[in-house]
């Protein structure tokens, strides 16, 4: 995880939260990404987070995912909003975003936290 960004889970917390994923390829992809993805939290990310928050969506992060992303070809960057939340919530949010980076989509299930896109934690 990128030390310059605030409100990040640790690699260990991220990997522990990824254990809930039932698909082996997706779980392994997310677990590897917990320690190997680039985390962006600069001015452009803050603007996008503010726009998303203005729509009523409380995003802790987001990923720009190309069509060819998958568990064998993950996106290597996550945008992090640096919103305060509990340690458990941050880990679940990061796993959710990393699952997107690994090609997962909302409502596919597979044990990804907040399957419908609505992470209900503080």
PDB file of N, CA, C and O in Angstrom, residues 47-117:
ATOM      1  N   UNK A  47     -10.934  15.185  -6.543  1.00  0.00           N
ATOM      2  CA  UNK A  47     -12.036  15.804  -7.305  1.00  0.00           C
ATOM      3  C   UNK A  47     -13.092  14.766  -7.669  1.00  0.00           C
ATOM      4  O   UNK A  47     -14.284  14.991  -7.509  1.00  0.00           O
ATOM      5  N   UNK A  48     -12.648  13.622  -8.195  1.00  0.00           N
ATOM      6  CA  UNK A  48     -13.585  12.566  -8.583  1.00  0.00           C
ATOM      7  C   UNK A  48     -14.327  12.031  -7.362  1.00  0.00           C
ATOM      8  O   UNK A  48     -15.538  11.771  -7.432  1.00  0.00           O
ATOM      9  N   UNK A  49     -13.635  11.877  -6.244  1.00  0.00           N
ATOM     10  CA  UNK A  49     -14.279  11.411  -5.012  1.00  0.00           C
ATOM     11  C   UNK A  49     -15.361  12.391  -4.576  1.00  0.00           C
ATOM     12  O   UNK A  49     -16.450  11.982  -4.167  1.00  0.00           O
ATOM     13  N   UNK A  50     -15.078  13.693  -4.673  1.00  0.00           N
ATOM     14  CA  UNK A  50     -16.052  14.724  -4.300  1.00  0.00           C
ATOM     15  C   UNK A  50     -17.265  14.667  -5.225  1.00  0.00           C
ATOM     16  O   UNK A  50     -18.411  14.807  -4.766  1.00  0.00           O
ATOM     17  N   UNK A  51     -17.037  14.448  -6.515  1.00  0.00           N
ATOM     18  CA  UNK A  51     -18.150  14.329  -7.466  1.00  0.00           C
ATOM     19  C   UNK A  51     -19.024  13.131  -7.118  1.00  0.00           C
ATOM     20  O   UNK A  51     -20.253  13.220  -7.137  1.00  0.00           O
ATOM     21  N   UNK A  52     -18.392  12.029  -6.812  1.00  0.00           N
ATOM     22  CA  UNK A  52     -19.143  10.817  -6.461  1.00  0.00           C
ATOM     23  C   UNK A  52     -19.913  11.010  -5.166  1.00  0.00           C
ATOM     24  O   UNK A  52     -21.040  10.547  -5.031  1.00  0.00           O
ATOM     25  N   UNK A  53     -19.293  11.681  -4.207  1.00  0.00           N
ATOM     26  CA  UNK A  53     -19.952  11.938  -2.930  1.00  0.00           C
ATOM     27  C   UNK A  53     -21.171  12.829  -3.140  1.00  0.00           C
ATOM     28  O   UNK A  53     -22.190  12.671  -2.493  1.00  0.00           O
ATOM     29  N   UNK A  54     -21.082  13.764  -4.086  1.00  0.00           N
ATOM     30  CA  UNK A  54     -22.188  14.656  -4.402  1.00  0.00           C
ATOM     31  C   UNK A  54     -23.393  13.938  -4.978  1.00  0.00           C
ATOM     32  O   UNK A  54     -24.506  14.454  -4.943  1.00  0.00           O
ATOM     33  N   UNK A  55     -23.207  12.729  -5.505  1.00  0.00           N
ATOM     34  CA  UNK A  55     -24.321  11.953  -6.054  1.00  0.00           C
ATOM     35  C   UNK A  55     -24.966  11.076  -4.985  1.00  0.00           C
ATOM     36  O   UNK A  55     -25.871  10.310  -5.278  1.00  0.00           O
ATOM     37  N   UNK A  56     -24.462  11.169  -3.763  1.00  0.00           N
ATOM     38  CA  UNK A  56     -25.007  10.366  -2.672  1.00  0.00           C
ATOM     39  C   UNK A  56     -24.275   9.060  -2.466  1.00  0.00           C
ATOM     40  O   UNK A  56     -24.559   8.320  -1.541  1.00  0.00           O
ATOM     41  N   UNK A  57     -23.314   8.756  -3.321  1.00  0.00           N
ATOM     42  CA  UNK A  57     -22.514   7.543  -3.190  1.00  0.00           C
ATOM     43  C   UNK A  57     -21.313   7.870  -2.313  1.00  0.00           C
ATOM     44  O   UNK A  57     -20.578   8.807  -2.594  1.00  0.00           O
ATOM     45  N   UNK A  58     -21.137   7.138  -1.249  1.00  0.00           N
ATOM     46  CA  UNK A  58     -19.994   7.355  -0.374  1.00  0.00           C
ATOM     47  C   UNK A  58     -18.894   6.378  -0.756  1.00  0.00           C
ATOM     48  O   UNK A  58     -18.807   5.275  -0.237  1.00  0.00           O
ATOM     49  N   UNK A  59     -18.074   6.779  -1.687  1.00  0.00           N
ATOM     50  CA  UNK A  59     -17.019   5.896  -2.190  1.00  0.00           C
ATOM     51  C   UNK A  59     -15.750   6.060  -1.365  1.00  0.00           C
ATOM     52  O   UNK A  59     -15.340   7.174  -1.063  1.00  0.00           O
ATOM     53  N   UNK A  60     -15.151   4.944  -1.019  1.00  0.00           N
ATOM     54  CA  UNK A  60     -13.835   4.989  -0.388  1.00  0.00           C
ATOM     55  C   UNK A  60     -12.750   4.882  -1.444  1.00  0.00           C
ATOM     56  O   UNK A  60     -11.598   5.218  -1.198  1.00  0.00           O
ATOM     57  N   UNK A  61     -13.109   4.396  -2.619  1.00  0.00           N
ATOM     58  CA  UNK A  61     -12.160   4.274  -3.716  1.00  0.00           C
ATOM     59  C   UNK A  61     -12.888   3.932  -5.001  1.00  0.00           C
ATOM     60  O   UNK A  61     -14.095   3.713  -5.007  1.00  0.00           O
ATOM     61  N   UNK A  62     -12.135   3.907  -6.088  1.00  0.00           N
ATOM     62  CA  UNK A  62     -12.694   3.517  -7.378  1.00  0.00           C
ATOM     63  C   UNK A  62     -11.567   3.080  -8.301  1.00  0.00           C
ATOM     64  O   UNK A  62     -10.397   3.381  -8.058  1.00  0.00           O
ATOM     65  N   UNK A  63     -11.940   2.361  -9.343  1.00  0.00           N
ATOM     66  CA  UNK A  63     -10.982   1.840 -10.314  1.00  0.00           C
ATOM     67  C   UNK A  63     -11.502   2.136 -11.705  1.00  0.00           C
ATOM     68  O   UNK A  63     -12.689   1.954 -11.980  1.00  0.00           O
ATOM     69  N   UNK A  64     -10.631   2.606 -12.575  1.00  0.00           N
ATOM     70  CA  UNK A  64     -10.967   2.711 -14.003  1.00  0.00           C
ATOM     71  C   UNK A  64     -10.551   1.384 -14.613  1.00  0.00           C
ATOM     72  O   UNK A  64      -9.375   1.053 -14.659  1.00  0.00           O
ATOM     73  N   UNK A  65     -11.530   0.593 -15.044  1.00  0.00           N
ATOM     74  CA  UNK A  65     -11.274  -0.780 -15.479  1.00  0.00           C
ATOM     75  C   UNK A  65     -11.490  -0.919 -16.985  1.00  0.00           C
ATOM     76  O   UNK A  65     -12.605  -0.749 -17.468  1.00  0.00           O
ATOM     77  N   UNK A  66     -10.434  -1.260 -17.721  1.00  0.00           N
ATOM     78  CA  UNK A  66     -10.637  -1.531 -19.147  1.00  0.00           C
ATOM     79  C   UNK A  66     -11.401  -2.843 -19.344  1.00  0.00           C
ATOM     80  O   UNK A  66     -11.454  -3.682 -18.448  1.00  0.00           O
ATOM     81  N   UNK A  67     -11.973  -3.010 -20.515  1.00  0.00           N
ATOM     82  CA  UNK A  67     -12.792  -4.192 -20.806  1.00  0.00           C
ATOM     83  C   UNK A  67     -12.017  -5.498 -20.682  1.00  0.00           C
ATOM     84  O   UNK A  67     -12.591  -6.529 -20.366  1.00  0.00           O
ATOM     85  N   UNK A  68     -10.705  -5.459 -20.922  1.00  0.00           N
ATOM     86  CA  UNK A  68      -9.930  -6.702 -20.905  1.00  0.00           C
ATOM     87  C   UNK A  68      -9.332  -7.036 -19.542  1.00  0.00           C
ATOM     88  O   UNK A  68      -8.560  -7.981 -19.411  1.00  0.00           O
ATOM     89  N   UNK A  69      -9.696  -6.296 -18.493  1.00  0.00           N
ATOM     90  CA  UNK A  69      -9.179  -6.605 -17.157  1.00  0.00           C
ATOM     91  C   UNK A  69      -9.748  -7.941 -16.690  1.00  0.00           C
ATOM     92  O   UNK A  69     -10.901  -8.265 -16.946  1.00  0.00           O
ATOM     93  N   UNK A  70      -8.936  -8.708 -16.006  1.00  0.00           N
ATOM     94  CA  UNK A  70      -9.367  -9.987 -15.467  1.00  0.00           C
ATOM     95  C   UNK A  70      -8.398 -10.465 -14.412  1.00  0.00           C
ATOM     96  O   UNK A  70      -7.381  -9.817 -14.155  1.00  0.00           O
ATOM     97  N   UNK A  71      -8.673 -11.608 -13.832  1.00  0.00           N
ATOM     98  CA  UNK A  71      -7.814 -12.081 -12.747  1.00  0.00           C
ATOM     99  C   UNK A  71      -6.417 -12.457 -13.239  1.00  0.00           C
ATOM    100  O   UNK A  71      -5.482 -12.496 -12.452  1.00  0.00           O
ATOM    101  N   UNK A  72      -6.273 -12.680 -14.526  1.00  0.00           N
ATOM    102  CA  UNK A  72      -4.944 -12.938 -15.091  1.00  0.00           C
ATOM    103  C   UNK A  72      -4.312 -11.661 -15.665  1.00  0.00           C
ATOM    104  O   UNK A  72      -3.143 -11.650 -16.022  1.00  0.00           O
ATOM    105  N   UNK A  73      -5.118 -10.585 -15.764  1.00  0.00           N
ATOM    106  CA  UNK A  73      -4.661  -9.330 -16.361  1.00  0.00           C
ATOM    107  C   UNK A  73      -5.262  -8.148 -15.590  1.00  0.00           C
ATOM    108  O   UNK A  73      -6.083  -7.404 -16.111  1.00  0.00           O
ATOM    109  N   UNK A  74      -4.861  -7.977 -14.298  1.00  0.00           N
ATOM    110  CA  UNK A  74      -5.492  -6.937 -13.479  1.00  0.00           C
ATOM    111  C   UNK A  74      -4.998  -5.528 -13.810  1.00  0.00           C
ATOM    112  O   UNK A  74      -3.897  -5.341 -14.335  1.00  0.00           O
ATOM    113  N   UNK A  75      -5.835  -4.562 -13.476  1.00  0.00           N
ATOM    114  CA  UNK A  75      -5.442  -3.154 -13.509  1.00  0.00           C
ATOM    115  C   UNK A  75      -4.478  -2.953 -12.341  1.00  0.00           C
ATOM    116  O   UNK A  75      -4.681  -3.502 -11.261  1.00  0.00           O
ATOM    117  N   UNK A  76      -3.443  -2.183 -12.540  1.00  0.00           N
ATOM    118  CA  UNK A  76      -2.415  -2.055 -11.505  1.00  0.00           C
ATOM    119  C   UNK A  76      -2.546  -0.795 -10.657  1.00  0.00           C
ATOM    120  O   UNK A  76      -1.632  -0.456  -9.911  1.00  0.00           O
ATOM    121  N   UNK A  77      -3.698  -0.098 -10.746  1.00  0.00           N
ATOM    122  CA  UNK A  77      -3.887   1.123  -9.963  1.00  0.00           C
ATOM    123  C   UNK A  77      -5.287   1.184  -9.364  1.00  0.00           C
ATOM    124  O   UNK A  77      -6.257   0.800 -10.006  1.00  0.00           O
ATOM    125  N   UNK A  78      -5.356   1.689  -8.134  1.00  0.00           N
ATOM    126  CA  UNK A  78      -6.612   1.965  -7.455  1.00  0.00           C
ATOM    127  C   UNK A  78      -6.577   3.422  -7.026  1.00  0.00           C
ATOM    128  O   UNK A  78      -5.546   3.911  -6.564  1.00  0.00           O
ATOM    129  N   UNK A  79      -7.694   4.101  -7.186  1.00  0.00           N
ATOM    130  CA  UNK A  79      -7.828   5.486  -6.736  1.00  0.00           C
ATOM    131  C   UNK A  79      -8.500   5.460  -5.372  1.00  0.00           C
ATOM    132  O   UNK A  79      -9.559   4.852  -5.215  1.00  0.00           O
ATOM    133  N   UNK A  80      -7.888   6.115  -4.380  1.00  0.00           N
ATOM    134  CA  UNK A  80      -8.327   6.016  -2.989  1.00  0.00           C
ATOM    135  C   UNK A  80      -8.783   7.377  -2.493  1.00  0.00           C
ATOM    136  O   UNK A  80      -8.039   8.360  -2.584  1.00  0.00           O
ATOM    137  N   UNK A  81      -9.975   7.445  -1.919  1.00  0.00           N
ATOM    138  CA  UNK A  81     -10.593   8.718  -1.531  1.00  0.00           C
ATOM    139  C   UNK A  81     -10.139   9.258  -0.173  1.00  0.00           C
ATOM    140  O   UNK A  81     -10.430  10.404   0.156  1.00  0.00           O
ATOM    141  N   UNK A  82      -9.468   8.463   0.611  1.00  0.00           N
ATOM    142  CA  UNK A  82      -8.957   8.874   1.924  1.00  0.00           C
ATOM    143  C   UNK A  82     -10.061   9.305   2.881  1.00  0.00           C
ATOM    144  O   UNK A  82      -9.871  10.167   3.729  1.00  0.00           O
ATOM    145  N   UNK A  83     -11.229   8.693   2.762  1.00  0.00           N
ATOM    146  CA  UNK A  83     -12.339   8.979   3.672  1.00  0.00           C
ATOM    147  C   UNK A  83     -12.150   8.214   4.977  1.00  0.00           C
ATOM    148  O   UNK A  83     -11.799   7.035   4.955  1.00  0.00           O
ATOM    149  N   UNK A  84     -12.378   8.865   6.109  1.00  0.00           N
ATOM    150  CA  UNK A  84     -12.252   8.154   7.392  1.00  0.00           C
ATOM    151  C   UNK A  84     -13.283   7.037   7.501  1.00  0.00           C
ATOM    152  O   UNK A  84     -14.445   7.220   7.131  1.00  0.00           O
ATOM    153  N   UNK A  85     -12.853   5.906   7.984  1.00  0.00           N
ATOM    154  CA  UNK A  85     -13.740   4.772   8.234  1.00  0.00           C
ATOM    155  C   UNK A  85     -12.995   3.789   9.132  1.00  0.00           C
ATOM    156  O   UNK A  85     -11.802   3.938   9.372  1.00  0.00           O
ATOM    157  N   UNK A  86     -13.701   2.770   9.575  1.00  0.00           N
ATOM    158  CA  UNK A  86     -13.071   1.782  10.458  1.00  0.00           C
ATOM    159  C   UNK A  86     -12.022   0.979   9.683  1.00  0.00           C
ATOM    160  O   UNK A  86     -12.044   0.921   8.450  1.00  0.00           O
ATOM    161  N   UNK A  87     -11.138   0.356  10.400  1.00  0.00           N
ATOM    162  CA  UNK A  87     -10.089  -0.458   9.768  1.00  0.00           C
ATOM    163  C   UNK A  87     -10.717  -1.585   8.950  1.00  0.00           C
ATOM    164  O   UNK A  87     -10.295  -1.862   7.835  1.00  0.00           O
ATOM    165  N   UNK A  88     -11.741  -2.218   9.500  1.00  0.00           N
ATOM    166  CA  UNK A  88     -12.414  -3.310   8.798  1.00  0.00           C
ATOM    167  C   UNK A  88     -13.072  -2.798   7.512  1.00  0.00           C
ATOM    168  O   UNK A  88     -12.992  -3.435   6.462  1.00  0.00           O
ATOM    169  N   UNK A  89     -13.711  -1.641   7.590  1.00  0.00           N
ATOM    170  CA  UNK A  89     -14.374  -1.074   6.427  1.00  0.00           C
ATOM    171  C   UNK A  89     -13.355  -0.723   5.339  1.00  0.00           C
ATOM    172  O   UNK A  89     -13.582  -0.984   4.158  1.00  0.00           O
ATOM    173  N   UNK A  90     -12.228  -0.143   5.725  1.00  0.00           N
ATOM    174  CA  UNK A  90     -11.189   0.198   4.745  1.00  0.00           C
ATOM    175  C   UNK A  90     -10.687  -1.051   4.039  1.00  0.00           C
ATOM    176  O   UNK A  90     -10.487  -1.049   2.822  1.00  0.00           O
ATOM    177  N   UNK A  91     -10.486  -2.136   4.802  1.00  0.00           N
ATOM    178  CA  UNK A  91     -10.015  -3.385   4.196  1.00  0.00           C
ATOM    179  C   UNK A  91     -11.051  -3.940   3.222  1.00  0.00           C
ATOM    180  O   UNK A  91     -10.709  -4.365   2.114  1.00  0.00           O
ATOM    181  N   UNK A  92     -12.325  -3.917   3.616  1.00  0.00           N
ATOM    182  CA  UNK A  92     -13.385  -4.408   2.732  1.00  0.00           C
ATOM    183  C   UNK A  92     -13.488  -3.551   1.474  1.00  0.00           C
ATOM    184  O   UNK A  92     -13.663  -4.073   0.370  1.00  0.00           O
ATOM    185  N   UNK A  93     -13.365  -2.226   1.634  1.00  0.00           N
ATOM    186  CA  UNK A  93     -13.439  -1.326   0.483  1.00  0.00           C
ATOM    187  C   UNK A  93     -12.274  -1.572  -0.472  1.00  0.00           C
ATOM    188  O   UNK A  93     -12.450  -1.597  -1.696  1.00  0.00           O
ATOM    189  N   UNK A  94     -11.084  -1.774   0.080  1.00  0.00           N
ATOM    190  CA  UNK A  94      -9.921  -2.020  -0.773  1.00  0.00           C
ATOM    191  C   UNK A  94     -10.091  -3.339  -1.521  1.00  0.00           C
ATOM    192  O   UNK A  94      -9.821  -3.423  -2.724  1.00  0.00           O
ATOM    193  N   UNK A  95     -10.552  -4.372  -0.845  1.00  0.00           N
ATOM    194  CA  UNK A  95     -10.784  -5.667  -1.504  1.00  0.00           C
ATOM    195  C   UNK A  95     -11.825  -5.501  -2.606  1.00  0.00           C
ATOM    196  O   UNK A  95     -11.659  -6.051  -3.705  1.00  0.00           O
ATOM    197  N   UNK A  96     -12.873  -4.743  -2.344  1.00  0.00           N
ATOM    198  CA  UNK A  96     -13.909  -4.487  -3.354  1.00  0.00           C
ATOM    199  C   UNK A  96     -13.292  -3.823  -4.591  1.00  0.00           C
ATOM    200  O   UNK A  96     -13.517  -4.260  -5.716  1.00  0.00           O
ATOM    201  N   UNK A  97     -12.477  -2.796  -4.381  1.00  0.00           N
ATOM    202  CA  UNK A  97     -11.854  -2.086  -5.504  1.00  0.00           C
ATOM    203  C   UNK A  97     -10.827  -2.965  -6.226  1.00  0.00           C
ATOM    204  O   UNK A  97     -10.742  -2.942  -7.454  1.00  0.00           O
ATOM    205  N   UNK A  98     -10.070  -3.735  -5.476  1.00  0.00           N
ATOM    206  CA  UNK A  98      -9.095  -4.631  -6.103  1.00  0.00           C
ATOM    207  C   UNK A  98      -9.798  -5.730  -6.898  1.00  0.00           C
ATOM    208  O   UNK A  98      -9.286  -6.174  -7.932  1.00  0.00           O
ATOM    209  N   UNK A  99     -10.970  -6.164  -6.421  1.00  0.00           N
ATOM    210  CA  UNK A  99     -11.742  -7.143  -7.192  1.00  0.00           C
ATOM    211  C   UNK A  99     -12.136  -6.537  -8.538  1.00  0.00           C
ATOM    212  O   UNK A  99     -12.052  -7.207  -9.577  1.00  0.00           O
ATOM    213  N   UNK A 100     -12.542  -5.265  -8.527  1.00  0.00           N
ATOM    214  CA  UNK A 100     -12.818  -4.576  -9.799  1.00  0.00           C
ATOM    215  C   UNK A 100     -11.557  -4.562 -10.664  1.00  0.00           C
ATOM    216  O   UNK A 100     -11.621  -4.815 -11.868  1.00  0.00           O
ATOM    217  N   UNK A 101     -10.425  -4.260 -10.052  1.00  0.00           N
ATOM    218  CA  UNK A 101      -9.159  -4.228 -10.793  1.00  0.00           C
ATOM    219  C   UNK A 101      -8.846  -5.588 -11.411  1.00  0.00           C
ATOM    220  O   UNK A 101      -8.166  -5.668 -12.439  1.00  0.00           O
ATOM    221  N   UNK A 102      -9.368  -6.640 -10.798  1.00  0.00           N
ATOM    222  CA  UNK A 102      -9.151  -8.009 -11.289  1.00  0.00           C
ATOM    223  C   UNK A 102     -10.292  -8.481 -12.189  1.00  0.00           C
ATOM    224  O   UNK A 102     -10.418  -9.675 -12.462  1.00  0.00           O
ATOM    225  N   UNK A 103     -11.130  -7.564 -12.643  1.00  0.00           N
ATOM    226  CA  UNK A 103     -12.162  -7.890 -13.619  1.00  0.00           C
ATOM    227  C   UNK A 103     -13.548  -8.172 -13.075  1.00  0.00           C
ATOM    228  O   UNK A 103     -14.485  -8.371 -13.845  1.00  0.00           O
ATOM    229  N   UNK A 104     -13.713  -8.195 -11.760  1.00  0.00           N
ATOM    230  CA  UNK A 104     -15.015  -8.476 -11.149  1.00  0.00           C
ATOM    231  C   UNK A 104     -15.965  -7.296 -11.361  1.00  0.00           C
ATOM    232  O   UNK A 104     -15.549  -6.148 -11.393  1.00  0.00           O
ATOM    233  N   UNK A 105     -17.270  -7.599 -11.463  1.00  0.00           N
ATOM    234  CA  UNK A 105     -18.307  -6.576 -11.619  1.00  0.00           C
ATOM    235  C   UNK A 105     -19.355  -6.731 -10.517  1.00  0.00           C
ATOM    236  O   UNK A 105     -19.547  -7.834  -9.985  1.00  0.00           O
ATOM    237  N   UNK A 106     -20.035  -5.640 -10.192  1.00  0.00           N
ATOM    238  CA  UNK A 106     -21.107  -5.684  -9.192  1.00  0.00           C
ATOM    239  C   UNK A 106     -22.120  -6.771  -9.531  1.00  0.00           C
ATOM    240  O   UNK A 106     -22.419  -7.010 -10.691  1.00  0.00           O
ATOM    241  N   UNK A 107     -22.605  -7.390  -8.490  1.00  0.00           N
ATOM    242  CA  UNK A 107     -23.631  -8.439  -8.533  1.00  0.00           C
ATOM    243  C   UNK A 107     -23.148  -9.753  -9.141  1.00  0.00           C
ATOM    244  O   UNK A 107     -23.955 -10.582  -9.528  1.00  0.00           O
ATOM    245  N   UNK A 108     -21.823  -9.939  -9.205  1.00  0.00           N
ATOM    246  CA  UNK A 108     -21.293 -11.241  -9.619  1.00  0.00           C
ATOM    247  C   UNK A 108     -21.110 -12.157  -8.419  1.00  0.00           C
ATOM    248  O   UNK A 108     -20.774 -13.321  -8.595  1.00  0.00           O
ATOM    249  N   UNK A 109     -21.273 -11.606  -7.217  1.00  0.00           N
ATOM    250  CA  UNK A 109     -21.118 -12.428  -6.021  1.00  0.00           C
ATOM    251  C   UNK A 109     -19.667 -12.780  -5.774  1.00  0.00           C
ATOM    252  O   UNK A 109     -18.811 -11.914  -5.730  1.00  0.00           O
ATOM    253  N   UNK A 110     -19.414 -14.066  -5.605  1.00  0.00           N
ATOM    254  CA  UNK A 110     -18.074 -14.626  -5.391  1.00  0.00           C
ATOM    255  C   UNK A 110     -17.455 -14.203  -4.061  1.00  0.00           C
ATOM    256  O   UNK A 110     -16.259 -14.311  -3.865  1.00  0.00           O
ATOM    257  N   UNK A 111     -18.271 -13.725  -3.122  1.00  0.00           N
ATOM    258  CA  UNK A 111     -17.786 -13.386  -1.791  1.00  0.00           C
ATOM    259  C   UNK A 111     -17.114 -12.029  -1.683  1.00  0.00           C
ATOM    260  O   UNK A 111     -16.536 -11.709  -0.648  1.00  0.00           O
ATOM    261  N   UNK A 112     -17.208 -11.212  -2.721  1.00  0.00           N
ATOM    262  CA  UNK A 112     -16.611  -9.875  -2.683  1.00  0.00           C
ATOM    263  C   UNK A 112     -17.466  -8.985  -1.783  1.00  0.00           C
ATOM    264  O   UNK A 112     -18.693  -8.964  -1.924  1.00  0.00           O
ATOM    265  N   UNK A 113     -16.850  -8.241  -0.851  1.00  0.00           N
ATOM    266  CA  UNK A 113     -17.636  -7.345  -0.002  1.00  0.00           C
ATOM    267  C   UNK A 113     -18.418  -6.331  -0.843  1.00  0.00           C
ATOM    268  O   UNK A 113     -17.927  -5.852  -1.867  1.00  0.00           O
ATOM    269  N   UNK A 114     -19.616  -6.001  -0.398  1.00  0.00           N
ATOM    270  CA  UNK A 114     -20.483  -5.018  -1.049  1.00  0.00           C
ATOM    271  C   UNK A 114     -20.752  -5.401  -2.503  1.00  0.00           C
ATOM    272  O   UNK A 114     -20.523  -4.618  -3.422  1.00  0.00           O
ATOM    273  N   UNK A 115     -21.278  -6.592  -2.688  1.00  0.00           N
ATOM    274  CA  UNK A 115     -21.554  -7.117  -4.033  1.00  0.00           C
ATOM    275  C   UNK A 115     -22.390  -6.158  -4.877  1.00  0.00           C
ATOM    276  O   UNK A 115     -22.191  -6.047  -6.078  1.00  0.00           O
ATOM    277  N   UNK A 116     -23.321  -5.436  -4.238  1.00  0.00           N
ATOM    278  CA  UNK A 116     -24.189  -4.514  -4.984  1.00  0.00           C
ATOM    279  C   UNK A 116     -23.570  -3.125  -5.148  1.00  0.00           C
ATOM    280  O   UNK A 116     -24.189  -2.227  -5.709  1.00  0.00           O
ATOM    281  N   UNK A 117     -22.358  -2.933  -4.636  1.00  0.00           N
ATOM    282  CA  UNK A 117     -21.687  -1.644  -4.755  1.00  0.00           C
ATOM    283  C   UNK A 117     -21.911  -0.723  -3.586  1.00  0.00           C
ATOM    284  O   UNK A 117     -21.371   0.370  -3.524  1.00  0.00           O
TER     285      UNK A 117
END
